[in-house]
Short mmCIF file of C-alpha atoms in Angstrom, two decimals:
data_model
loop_
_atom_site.label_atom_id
_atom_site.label_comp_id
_atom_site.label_asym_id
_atom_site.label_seq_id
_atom_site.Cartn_x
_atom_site.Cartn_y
_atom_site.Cartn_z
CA UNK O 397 -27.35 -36.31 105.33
CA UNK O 398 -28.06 -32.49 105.96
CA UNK O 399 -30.25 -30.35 103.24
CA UNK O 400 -29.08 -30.49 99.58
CA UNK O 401 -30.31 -26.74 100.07
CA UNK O 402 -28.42 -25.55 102.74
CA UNK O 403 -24.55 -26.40 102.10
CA UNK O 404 -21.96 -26.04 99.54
CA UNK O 405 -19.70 -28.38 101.49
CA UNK O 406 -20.40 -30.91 103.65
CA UNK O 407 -17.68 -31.80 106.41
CA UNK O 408 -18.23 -35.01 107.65
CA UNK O 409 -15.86 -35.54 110.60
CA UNK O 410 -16.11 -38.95 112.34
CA UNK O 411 -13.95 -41.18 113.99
CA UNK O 412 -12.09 -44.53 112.82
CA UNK O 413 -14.86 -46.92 111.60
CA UNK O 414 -17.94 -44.63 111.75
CA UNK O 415 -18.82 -45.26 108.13
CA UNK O 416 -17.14 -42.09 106.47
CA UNK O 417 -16.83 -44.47 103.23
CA UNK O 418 -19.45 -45.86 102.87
CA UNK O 419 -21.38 -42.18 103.62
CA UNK O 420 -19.20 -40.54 100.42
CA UNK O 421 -19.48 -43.74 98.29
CA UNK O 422 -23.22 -43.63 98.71
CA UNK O 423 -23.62 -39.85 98.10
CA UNK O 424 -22.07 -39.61 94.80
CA UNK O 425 -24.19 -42.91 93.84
CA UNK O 426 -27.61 -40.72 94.86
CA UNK O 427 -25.92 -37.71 93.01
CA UNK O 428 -25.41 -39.20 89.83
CA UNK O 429 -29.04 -41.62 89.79
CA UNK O 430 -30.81 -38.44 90.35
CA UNK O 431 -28.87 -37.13 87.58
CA UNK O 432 -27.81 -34.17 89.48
CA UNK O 433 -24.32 -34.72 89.24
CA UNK O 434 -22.53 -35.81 85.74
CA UNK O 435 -18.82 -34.77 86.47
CA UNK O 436 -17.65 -35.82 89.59
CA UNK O 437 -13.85 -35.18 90.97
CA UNK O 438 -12.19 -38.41 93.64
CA UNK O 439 -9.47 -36.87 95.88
CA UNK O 440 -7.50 -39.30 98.64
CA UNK O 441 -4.32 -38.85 99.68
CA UNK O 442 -2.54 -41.09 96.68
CA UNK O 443 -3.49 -42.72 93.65
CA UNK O 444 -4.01 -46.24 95.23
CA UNK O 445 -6.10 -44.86 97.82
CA UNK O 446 -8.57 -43.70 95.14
CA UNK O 447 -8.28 -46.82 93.76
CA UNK O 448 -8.48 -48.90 96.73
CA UNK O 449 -10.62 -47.17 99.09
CA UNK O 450 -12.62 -44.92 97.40
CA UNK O 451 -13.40 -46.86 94.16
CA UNK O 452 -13.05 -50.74 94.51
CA UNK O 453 -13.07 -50.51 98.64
CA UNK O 454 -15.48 -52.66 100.39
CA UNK O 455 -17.52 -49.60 101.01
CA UNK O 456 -16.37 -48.12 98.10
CA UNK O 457 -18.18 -46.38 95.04
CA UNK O 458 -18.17 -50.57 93.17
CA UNK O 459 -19.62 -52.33 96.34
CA UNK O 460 -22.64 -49.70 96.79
CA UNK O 461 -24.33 -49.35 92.89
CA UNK O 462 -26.46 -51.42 92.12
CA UNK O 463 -26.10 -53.91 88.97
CA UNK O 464 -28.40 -51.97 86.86
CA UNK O 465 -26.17 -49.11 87.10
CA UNK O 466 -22.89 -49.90 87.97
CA UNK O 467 -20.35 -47.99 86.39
CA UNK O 468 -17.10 -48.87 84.44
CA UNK O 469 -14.05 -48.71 86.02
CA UNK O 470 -10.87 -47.80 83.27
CA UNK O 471 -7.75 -47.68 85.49
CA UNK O 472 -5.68 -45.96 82.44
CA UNK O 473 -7.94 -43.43 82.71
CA UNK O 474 -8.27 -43.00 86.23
CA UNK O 475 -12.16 -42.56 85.26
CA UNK O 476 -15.47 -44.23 86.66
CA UNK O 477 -17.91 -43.87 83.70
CA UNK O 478 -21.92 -44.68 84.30
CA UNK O 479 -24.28 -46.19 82.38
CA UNK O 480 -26.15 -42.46 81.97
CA UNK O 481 -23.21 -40.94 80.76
CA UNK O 482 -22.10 -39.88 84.29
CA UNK O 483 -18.32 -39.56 85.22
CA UNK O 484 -15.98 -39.50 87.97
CA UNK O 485 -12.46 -38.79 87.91
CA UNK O 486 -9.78 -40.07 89.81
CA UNK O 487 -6.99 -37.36 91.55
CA UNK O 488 -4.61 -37.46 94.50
CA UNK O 489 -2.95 -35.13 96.50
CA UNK O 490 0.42 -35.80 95.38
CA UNK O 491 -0.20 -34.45 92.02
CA UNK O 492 -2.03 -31.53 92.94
CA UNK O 493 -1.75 -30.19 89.68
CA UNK O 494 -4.22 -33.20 87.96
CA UNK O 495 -6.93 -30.72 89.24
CA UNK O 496 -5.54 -27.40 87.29
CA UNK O 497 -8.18 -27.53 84.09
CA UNK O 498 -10.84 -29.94 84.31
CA UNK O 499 -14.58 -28.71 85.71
CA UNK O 500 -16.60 -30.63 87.89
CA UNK O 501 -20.18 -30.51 89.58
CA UNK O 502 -19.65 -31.88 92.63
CA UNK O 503 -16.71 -33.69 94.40
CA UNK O 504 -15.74 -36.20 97.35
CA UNK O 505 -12.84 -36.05 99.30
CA UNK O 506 -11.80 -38.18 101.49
CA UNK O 507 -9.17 -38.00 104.45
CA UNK O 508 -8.43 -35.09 103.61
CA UNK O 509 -6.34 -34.14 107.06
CA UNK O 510 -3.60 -36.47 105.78
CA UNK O 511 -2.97 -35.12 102.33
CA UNK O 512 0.09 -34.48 101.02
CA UNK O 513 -0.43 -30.81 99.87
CA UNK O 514 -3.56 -29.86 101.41
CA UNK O 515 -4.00 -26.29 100.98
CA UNK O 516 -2.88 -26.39 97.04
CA UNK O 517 -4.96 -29.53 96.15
CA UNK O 518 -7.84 -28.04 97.82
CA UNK O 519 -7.19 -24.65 96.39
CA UNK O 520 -7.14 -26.04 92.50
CA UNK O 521 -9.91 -28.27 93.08
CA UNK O 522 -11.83 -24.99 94.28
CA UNK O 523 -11.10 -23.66 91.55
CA UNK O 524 -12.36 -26.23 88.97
CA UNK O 525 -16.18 -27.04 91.04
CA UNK O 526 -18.19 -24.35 88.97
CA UNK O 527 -20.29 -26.60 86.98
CA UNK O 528 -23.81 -26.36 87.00
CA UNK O 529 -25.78 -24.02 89.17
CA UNK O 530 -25.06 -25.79 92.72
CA UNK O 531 -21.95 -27.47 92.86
CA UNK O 532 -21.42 -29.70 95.86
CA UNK O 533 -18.08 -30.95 97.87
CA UNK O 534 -18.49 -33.57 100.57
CA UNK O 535 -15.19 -34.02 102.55
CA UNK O 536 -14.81 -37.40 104.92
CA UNK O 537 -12.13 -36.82 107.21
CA UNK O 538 -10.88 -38.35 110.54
CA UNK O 539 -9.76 -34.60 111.89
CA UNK O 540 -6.02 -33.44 112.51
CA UNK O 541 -4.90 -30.27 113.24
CA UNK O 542 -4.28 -28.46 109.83
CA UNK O 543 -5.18 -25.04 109.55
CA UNK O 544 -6.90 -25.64 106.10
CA UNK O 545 -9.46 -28.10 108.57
CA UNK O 546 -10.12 -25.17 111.08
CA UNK O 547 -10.61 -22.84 108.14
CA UNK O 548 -13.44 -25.09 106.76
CA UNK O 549 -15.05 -25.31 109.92
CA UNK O 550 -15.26 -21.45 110.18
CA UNK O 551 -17.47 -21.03 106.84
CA UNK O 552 -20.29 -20.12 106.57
CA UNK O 553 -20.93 -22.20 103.56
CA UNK O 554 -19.72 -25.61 105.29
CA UNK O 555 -22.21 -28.29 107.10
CA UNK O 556 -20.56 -30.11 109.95
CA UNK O 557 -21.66 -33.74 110.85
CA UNK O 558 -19.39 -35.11 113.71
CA UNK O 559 -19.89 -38.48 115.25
CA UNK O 560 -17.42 -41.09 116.77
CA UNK O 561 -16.42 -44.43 116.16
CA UNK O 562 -18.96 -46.09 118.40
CA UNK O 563 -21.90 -44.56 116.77
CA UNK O 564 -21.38 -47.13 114.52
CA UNK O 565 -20.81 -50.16 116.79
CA UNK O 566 -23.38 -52.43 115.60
CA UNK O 567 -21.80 -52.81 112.67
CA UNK O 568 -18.39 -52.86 113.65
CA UNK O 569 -16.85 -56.79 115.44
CA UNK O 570 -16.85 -56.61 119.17
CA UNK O 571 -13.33 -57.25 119.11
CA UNK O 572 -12.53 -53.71 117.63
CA UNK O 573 -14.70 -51.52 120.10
CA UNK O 574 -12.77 -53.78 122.97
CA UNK O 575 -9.50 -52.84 121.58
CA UNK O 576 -10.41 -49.37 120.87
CA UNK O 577 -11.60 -48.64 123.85
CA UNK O 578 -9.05 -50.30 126.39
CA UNK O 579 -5.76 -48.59 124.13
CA UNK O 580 -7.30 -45.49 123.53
CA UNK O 581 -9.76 -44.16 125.42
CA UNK O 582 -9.46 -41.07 127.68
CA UNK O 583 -6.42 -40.30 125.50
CA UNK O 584 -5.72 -37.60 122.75
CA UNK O 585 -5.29 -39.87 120.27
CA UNK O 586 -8.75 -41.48 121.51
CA UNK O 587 -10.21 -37.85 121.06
CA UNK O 588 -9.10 -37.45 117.40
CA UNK O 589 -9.26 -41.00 116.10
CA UNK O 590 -12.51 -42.32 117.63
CA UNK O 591 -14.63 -39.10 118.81
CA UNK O 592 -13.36 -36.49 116.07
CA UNK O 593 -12.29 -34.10 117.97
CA UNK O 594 -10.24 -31.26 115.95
CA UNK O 595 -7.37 -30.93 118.54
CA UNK O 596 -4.97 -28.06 118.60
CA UNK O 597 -1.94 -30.07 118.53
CA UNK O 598 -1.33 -33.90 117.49
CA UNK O 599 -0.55 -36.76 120.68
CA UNK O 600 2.95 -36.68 121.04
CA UNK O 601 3.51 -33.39 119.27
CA UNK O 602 6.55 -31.49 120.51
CA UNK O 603 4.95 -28.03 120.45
CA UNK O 604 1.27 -26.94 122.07
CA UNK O 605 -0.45 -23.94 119.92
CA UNK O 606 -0.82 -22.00 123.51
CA UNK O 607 3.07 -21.79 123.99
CA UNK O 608 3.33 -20.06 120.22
CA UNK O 609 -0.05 -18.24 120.79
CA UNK O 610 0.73 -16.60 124.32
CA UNK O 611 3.66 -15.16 123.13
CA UNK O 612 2.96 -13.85 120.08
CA UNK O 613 3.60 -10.30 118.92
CA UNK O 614 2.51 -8.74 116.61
CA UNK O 615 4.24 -7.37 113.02
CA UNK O 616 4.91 -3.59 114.17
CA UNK O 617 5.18 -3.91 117.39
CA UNK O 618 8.21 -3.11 119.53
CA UNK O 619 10.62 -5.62 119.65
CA UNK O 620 13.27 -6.34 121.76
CA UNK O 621 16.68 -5.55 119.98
CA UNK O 622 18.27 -8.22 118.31
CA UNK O 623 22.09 -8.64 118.29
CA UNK O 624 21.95 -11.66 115.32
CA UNK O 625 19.87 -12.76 113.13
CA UNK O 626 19.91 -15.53 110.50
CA UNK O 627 18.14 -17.13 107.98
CA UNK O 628 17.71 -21.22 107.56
CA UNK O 629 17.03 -23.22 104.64
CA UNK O 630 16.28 -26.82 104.44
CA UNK O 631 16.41 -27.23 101.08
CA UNK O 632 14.47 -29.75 99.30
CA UNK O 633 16.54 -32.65 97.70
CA UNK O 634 14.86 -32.39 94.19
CA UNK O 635 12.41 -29.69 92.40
CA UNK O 636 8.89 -31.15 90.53
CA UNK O 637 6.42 -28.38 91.11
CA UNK O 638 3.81 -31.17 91.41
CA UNK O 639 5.21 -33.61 94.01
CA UNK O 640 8.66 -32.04 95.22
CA UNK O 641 8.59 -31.05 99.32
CA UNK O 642 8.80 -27.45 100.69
CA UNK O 643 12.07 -25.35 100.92
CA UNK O 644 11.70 -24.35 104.07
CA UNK O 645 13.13 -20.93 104.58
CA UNK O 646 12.70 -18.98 108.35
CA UNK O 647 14.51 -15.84 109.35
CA UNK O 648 14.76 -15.76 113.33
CA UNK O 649 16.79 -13.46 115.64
CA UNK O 650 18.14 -13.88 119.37
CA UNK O 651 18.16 -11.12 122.07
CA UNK O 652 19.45 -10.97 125.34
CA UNK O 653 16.69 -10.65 128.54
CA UNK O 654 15.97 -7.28 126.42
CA UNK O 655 18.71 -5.41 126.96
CA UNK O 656 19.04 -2.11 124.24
CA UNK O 657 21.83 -2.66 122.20
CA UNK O 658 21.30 1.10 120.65
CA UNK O 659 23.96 2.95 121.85
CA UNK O 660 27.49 4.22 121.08
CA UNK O 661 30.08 1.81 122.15
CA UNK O 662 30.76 -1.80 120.68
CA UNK O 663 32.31 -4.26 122.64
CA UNK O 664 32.99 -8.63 122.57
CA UNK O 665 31.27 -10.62 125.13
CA UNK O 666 33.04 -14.18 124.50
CA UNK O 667 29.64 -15.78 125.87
CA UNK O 668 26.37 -13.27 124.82
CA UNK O 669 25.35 -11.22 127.15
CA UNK O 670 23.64 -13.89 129.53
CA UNK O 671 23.27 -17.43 130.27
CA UNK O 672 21.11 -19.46 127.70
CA UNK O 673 18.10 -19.47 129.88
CA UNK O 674 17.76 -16.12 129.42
CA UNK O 675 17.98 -15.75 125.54
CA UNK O 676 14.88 -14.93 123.92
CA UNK O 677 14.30 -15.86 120.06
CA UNK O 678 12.58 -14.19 117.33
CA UNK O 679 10.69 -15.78 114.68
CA UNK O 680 10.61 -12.82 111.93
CA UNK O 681 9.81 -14.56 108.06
CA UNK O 682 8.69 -17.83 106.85
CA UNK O 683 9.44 -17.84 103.23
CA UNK O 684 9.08 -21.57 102.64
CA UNK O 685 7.74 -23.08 99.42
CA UNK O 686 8.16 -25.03 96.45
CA UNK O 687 10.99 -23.55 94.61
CA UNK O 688 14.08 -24.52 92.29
CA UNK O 689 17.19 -24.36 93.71
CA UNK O 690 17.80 -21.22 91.70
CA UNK O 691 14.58 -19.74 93.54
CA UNK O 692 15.09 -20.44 96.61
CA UNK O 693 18.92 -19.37 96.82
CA UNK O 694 17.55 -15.76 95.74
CA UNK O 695 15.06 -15.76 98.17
CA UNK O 696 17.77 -16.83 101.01
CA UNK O 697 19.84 -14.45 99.96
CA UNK O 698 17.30 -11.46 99.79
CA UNK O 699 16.23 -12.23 102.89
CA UNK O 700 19.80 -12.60 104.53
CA UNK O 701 20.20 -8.84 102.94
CA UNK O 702 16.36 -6.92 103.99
CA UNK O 703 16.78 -8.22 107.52
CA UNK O 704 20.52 -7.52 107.33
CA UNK O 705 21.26 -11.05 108.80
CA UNK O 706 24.81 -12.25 109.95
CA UNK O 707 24.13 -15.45 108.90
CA UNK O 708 22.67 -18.24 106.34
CA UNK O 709 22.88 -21.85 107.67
CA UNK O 710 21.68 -25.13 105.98
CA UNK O 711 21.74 -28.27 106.31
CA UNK O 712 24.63 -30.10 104.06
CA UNK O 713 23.76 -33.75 104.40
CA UNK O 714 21.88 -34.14 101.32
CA UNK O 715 23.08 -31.38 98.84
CA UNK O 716 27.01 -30.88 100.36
CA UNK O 717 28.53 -27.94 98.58
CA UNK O 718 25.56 -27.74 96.46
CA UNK O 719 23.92 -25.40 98.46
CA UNK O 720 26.73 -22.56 99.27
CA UNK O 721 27.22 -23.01 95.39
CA UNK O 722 23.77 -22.19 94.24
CA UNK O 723 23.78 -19.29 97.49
CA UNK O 724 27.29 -17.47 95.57
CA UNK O 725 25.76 -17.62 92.66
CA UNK O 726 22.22 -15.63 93.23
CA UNK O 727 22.19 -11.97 92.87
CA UNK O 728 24.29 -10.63 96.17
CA UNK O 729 25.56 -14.32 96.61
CA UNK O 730 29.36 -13.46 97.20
CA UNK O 731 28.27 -11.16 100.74
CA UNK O 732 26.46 -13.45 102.45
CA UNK O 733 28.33 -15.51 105.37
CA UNK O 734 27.30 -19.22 105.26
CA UNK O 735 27.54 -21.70 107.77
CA UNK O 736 26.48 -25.53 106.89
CA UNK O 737 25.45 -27.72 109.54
CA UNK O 738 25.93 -31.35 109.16
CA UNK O 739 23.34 -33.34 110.66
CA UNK O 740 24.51 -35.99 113.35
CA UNK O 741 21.49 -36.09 115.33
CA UNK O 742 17.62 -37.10 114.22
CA UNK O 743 14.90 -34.48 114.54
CA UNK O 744 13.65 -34.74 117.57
CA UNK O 745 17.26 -34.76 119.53
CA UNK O 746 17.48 -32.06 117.27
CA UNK O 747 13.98 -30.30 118.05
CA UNK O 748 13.54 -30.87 121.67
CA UNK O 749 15.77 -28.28 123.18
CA UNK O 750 13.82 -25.65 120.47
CA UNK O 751 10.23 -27.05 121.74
CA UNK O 752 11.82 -26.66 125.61
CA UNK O 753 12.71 -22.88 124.69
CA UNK O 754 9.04 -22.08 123.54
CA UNK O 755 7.56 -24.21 126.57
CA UNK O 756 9.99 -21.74 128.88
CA UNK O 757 7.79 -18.52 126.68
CA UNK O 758 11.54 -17.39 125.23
CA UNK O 759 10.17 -17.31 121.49
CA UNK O 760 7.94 -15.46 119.59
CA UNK O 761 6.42 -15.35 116.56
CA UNK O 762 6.46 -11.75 115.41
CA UNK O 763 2.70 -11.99 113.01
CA UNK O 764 1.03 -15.20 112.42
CA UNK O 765 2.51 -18.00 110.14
CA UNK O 766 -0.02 -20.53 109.54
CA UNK O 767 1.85 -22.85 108.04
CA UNK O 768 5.52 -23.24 110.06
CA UNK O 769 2.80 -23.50 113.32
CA UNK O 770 0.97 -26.31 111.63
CA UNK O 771 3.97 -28.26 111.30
CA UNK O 772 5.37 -27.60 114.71
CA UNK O 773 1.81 -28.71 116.20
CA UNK O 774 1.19 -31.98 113.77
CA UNK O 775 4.38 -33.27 113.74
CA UNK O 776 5.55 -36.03 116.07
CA UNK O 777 8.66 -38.03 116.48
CA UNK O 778 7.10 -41.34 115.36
CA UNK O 779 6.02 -39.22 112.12
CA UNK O 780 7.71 -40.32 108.52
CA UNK O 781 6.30 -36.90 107.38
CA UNK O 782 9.26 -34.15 106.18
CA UNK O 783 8.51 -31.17 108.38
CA UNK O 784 10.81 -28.29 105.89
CA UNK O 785 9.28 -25.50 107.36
CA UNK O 786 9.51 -26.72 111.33
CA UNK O 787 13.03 -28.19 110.25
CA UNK O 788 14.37 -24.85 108.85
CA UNK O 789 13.21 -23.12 112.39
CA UNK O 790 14.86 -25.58 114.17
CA UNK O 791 18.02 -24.98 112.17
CA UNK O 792 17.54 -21.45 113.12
CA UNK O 793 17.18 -21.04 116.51
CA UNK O 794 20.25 -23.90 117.39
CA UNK O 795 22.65 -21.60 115.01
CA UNK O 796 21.35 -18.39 117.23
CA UNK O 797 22.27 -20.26 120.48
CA UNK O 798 25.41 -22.04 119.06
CA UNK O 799 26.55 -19.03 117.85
CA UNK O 800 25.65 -16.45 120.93
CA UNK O 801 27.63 -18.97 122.72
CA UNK O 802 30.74 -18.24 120.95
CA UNK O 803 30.70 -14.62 121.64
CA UNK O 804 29.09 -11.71 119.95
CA UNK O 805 29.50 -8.35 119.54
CA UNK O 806 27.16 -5.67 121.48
CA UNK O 807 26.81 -2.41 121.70
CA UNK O 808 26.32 -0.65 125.32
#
């Protein structure tokens, strides 16, 4: 365990069975025998992994105090409560919101790659460690590429400890370091699940961070001209501002191989300008969020009208009419064009041929967008996870091409 001194957070990335438990549980024990901690906040991904892992685990906070001062566990609560007084409070990162309010003087965190909402749980929980004169946060996380991980790792404020999964092998069965080893190793998954590695892109993801990040441009620069543009929306299916998914809103545009489309005369290619290979694709807005339907129409359709778009499209599946509905009726509503897609195909039939136009270097983000890029790196096709904001530029870019392919107008 580094200096008490020297860190506000301690990042403690290890691999699968390195003891990451068992290091947190035992840290908030010390904290609160010492008596330098007496308001402690729990964050895991869900409630039952607080419960489960954190509190009652086998290398939980129960399995490491000793009788003399073992605290009370009251489930209705969500609150461990010491014999000293000392508390710890139970939150997840699906209810993000649990952590608006209440102020703590140190915190554990654990797994924290794999939260639900990572950057807003983090952010509120921030937000509430100002008790006492040196707060502490000790984060135990197997690493995945989430820009809210890289971010921590940058601070100046933030102790690393890395170690892998057979640093711990004497205490782990034979059996497991066999397995490990023969299924995993020399892999990417090996890298991030047994030596910690912070890659730039999940195994199996269908985008690499050095096709977005080679051709990147930046927001002012010139950019090729764009005959259409539209904005996407996958929409999320309900609105809870605590546990409802991301709206994912992108504005793109398509251009031909560069060609100026800034002069006088205006005439109808029936199939674009050139042959698909040669269409480029720019990435312009990510307005995603967590919004009611009433937000995010507005935002669609502001966005459809500052970029002067020629399109919104959406996917139908879930919401049907719904969404052109809610669209009509925001301010501007009745000018927009909308075109709904109905899904037939999964994701990744649906995302492959937009990863294979950013592996070709025939997109661009115009400015950085955090985010979308997270998504598009840390999502794979075995994933359960719902991608809005990757899902929404995927929706994007097919219109452009399906569209382009049906003729456009261009100007010569």
């Amino acid at each position: 365990m580094p200096s008490d001194e020297a860190w506000r957070i301690w990042l403690l990335l290890a691999g699968r069975g390195f003891g990451k438990t068992r290091t947190g549980a035992e840290w908030v024990r010390a904290r609160v025998e010492s008596g330098a901690s007496r308001r402690i906040a729990l964050v895991a991904r869900t409630p039952h992994e607080v419960r489960d892992i954190m509190i009652q685990g086998d290398s939980g906070i129960l399995s490491v105090c000793p009788p003399w001062n073992m605290p009370t566990w009251e489930s209705s609560k969500r609150r461990l409560t010491w014999p000293n007084g000392a508390m710890a409070f139970a939150f997840s990162s699906y209810e993000p919101d649990q952590l608006r309010g209440p102020q703590f003087d140190a915190a554990w965190c654990d797994e924290l790659a794999s939260w639900q909402y990572p950057r807003l749980t983090w952010d509120n929980l921030a937000f509430g460690l100002r008790l006492g004169t040196n707060p502490k946060c000790v984060v135990t996380t197997t690493p995945k590429p989430i820009e809210l991980l890289r971010e921590l790792a940058t601070r100046a404020d933030v102790e690393i400890t890395e170690g892998s999964s057979y640093d711990n092998s004497q205490n782990l069965p034979p059996g497991f370091i066999q397995a490990i080893a023969g299924r995993y190793e020399g892999t990417n998954t090996g890298q991030q699940e047994i030596y910690a590695q912070l890659l730039k892109e999940a195994d199996g993801a269908l985008w690499k961070r050095e096709w977005i990040d080679d051709h990147r441009m930046q927001t002012g620069s010139d950019l090729q001209d764009m005959y259409m543009k539209a904005v996407a929306i996958d929409p999320a299916v309900t609105f809870d501002p605590n546990r409802s998914d991301e709206t994912g809103i992108i504005v793109a545009g398509i251009s031909d191989d560069g060609r100026a489309l800034d002069h006088d005369k205006r005439y109808w290619a029936p199939n674009g300008l050139t042959p698909d290979h040669e269409k480029h694709y720019w990435v312009l807005e990510d307005a995603s969020g967590v919004m009611t339907p009433d937000a995010w129409a507005k935002r669609a359709v502001e966005l459809f009208h500052k970029h002067e778009a020629d399109f919104i499209t959406g996917e139908t599946n879930q919401g049907g009419a719904l969404i052109e509905t809610v669209l009509r009726h925001a301010p501007g509503g009745q000018l927009i064009r909308f075109e709904g897609v109905h899904a037939t195909q999964g994701k990744r039939a649906r995302a492959e041929p937009v990863s294979a136009i950013y592996e070709q270097g025939r997109a661009h983000h115009v400015g950085e967008f955090d985010q979308l890029e997270d998504q598009m790196c840390g999502w794979t096709p075995q994933s359960s996870d719902s991608p809005d904001r990757m899902d929404a530029l995927v929706w994007a870019i097919n219109g452009l091409t399906e569209h382009s392919r049906k003729g456009v107008w261009l100007w010569v």
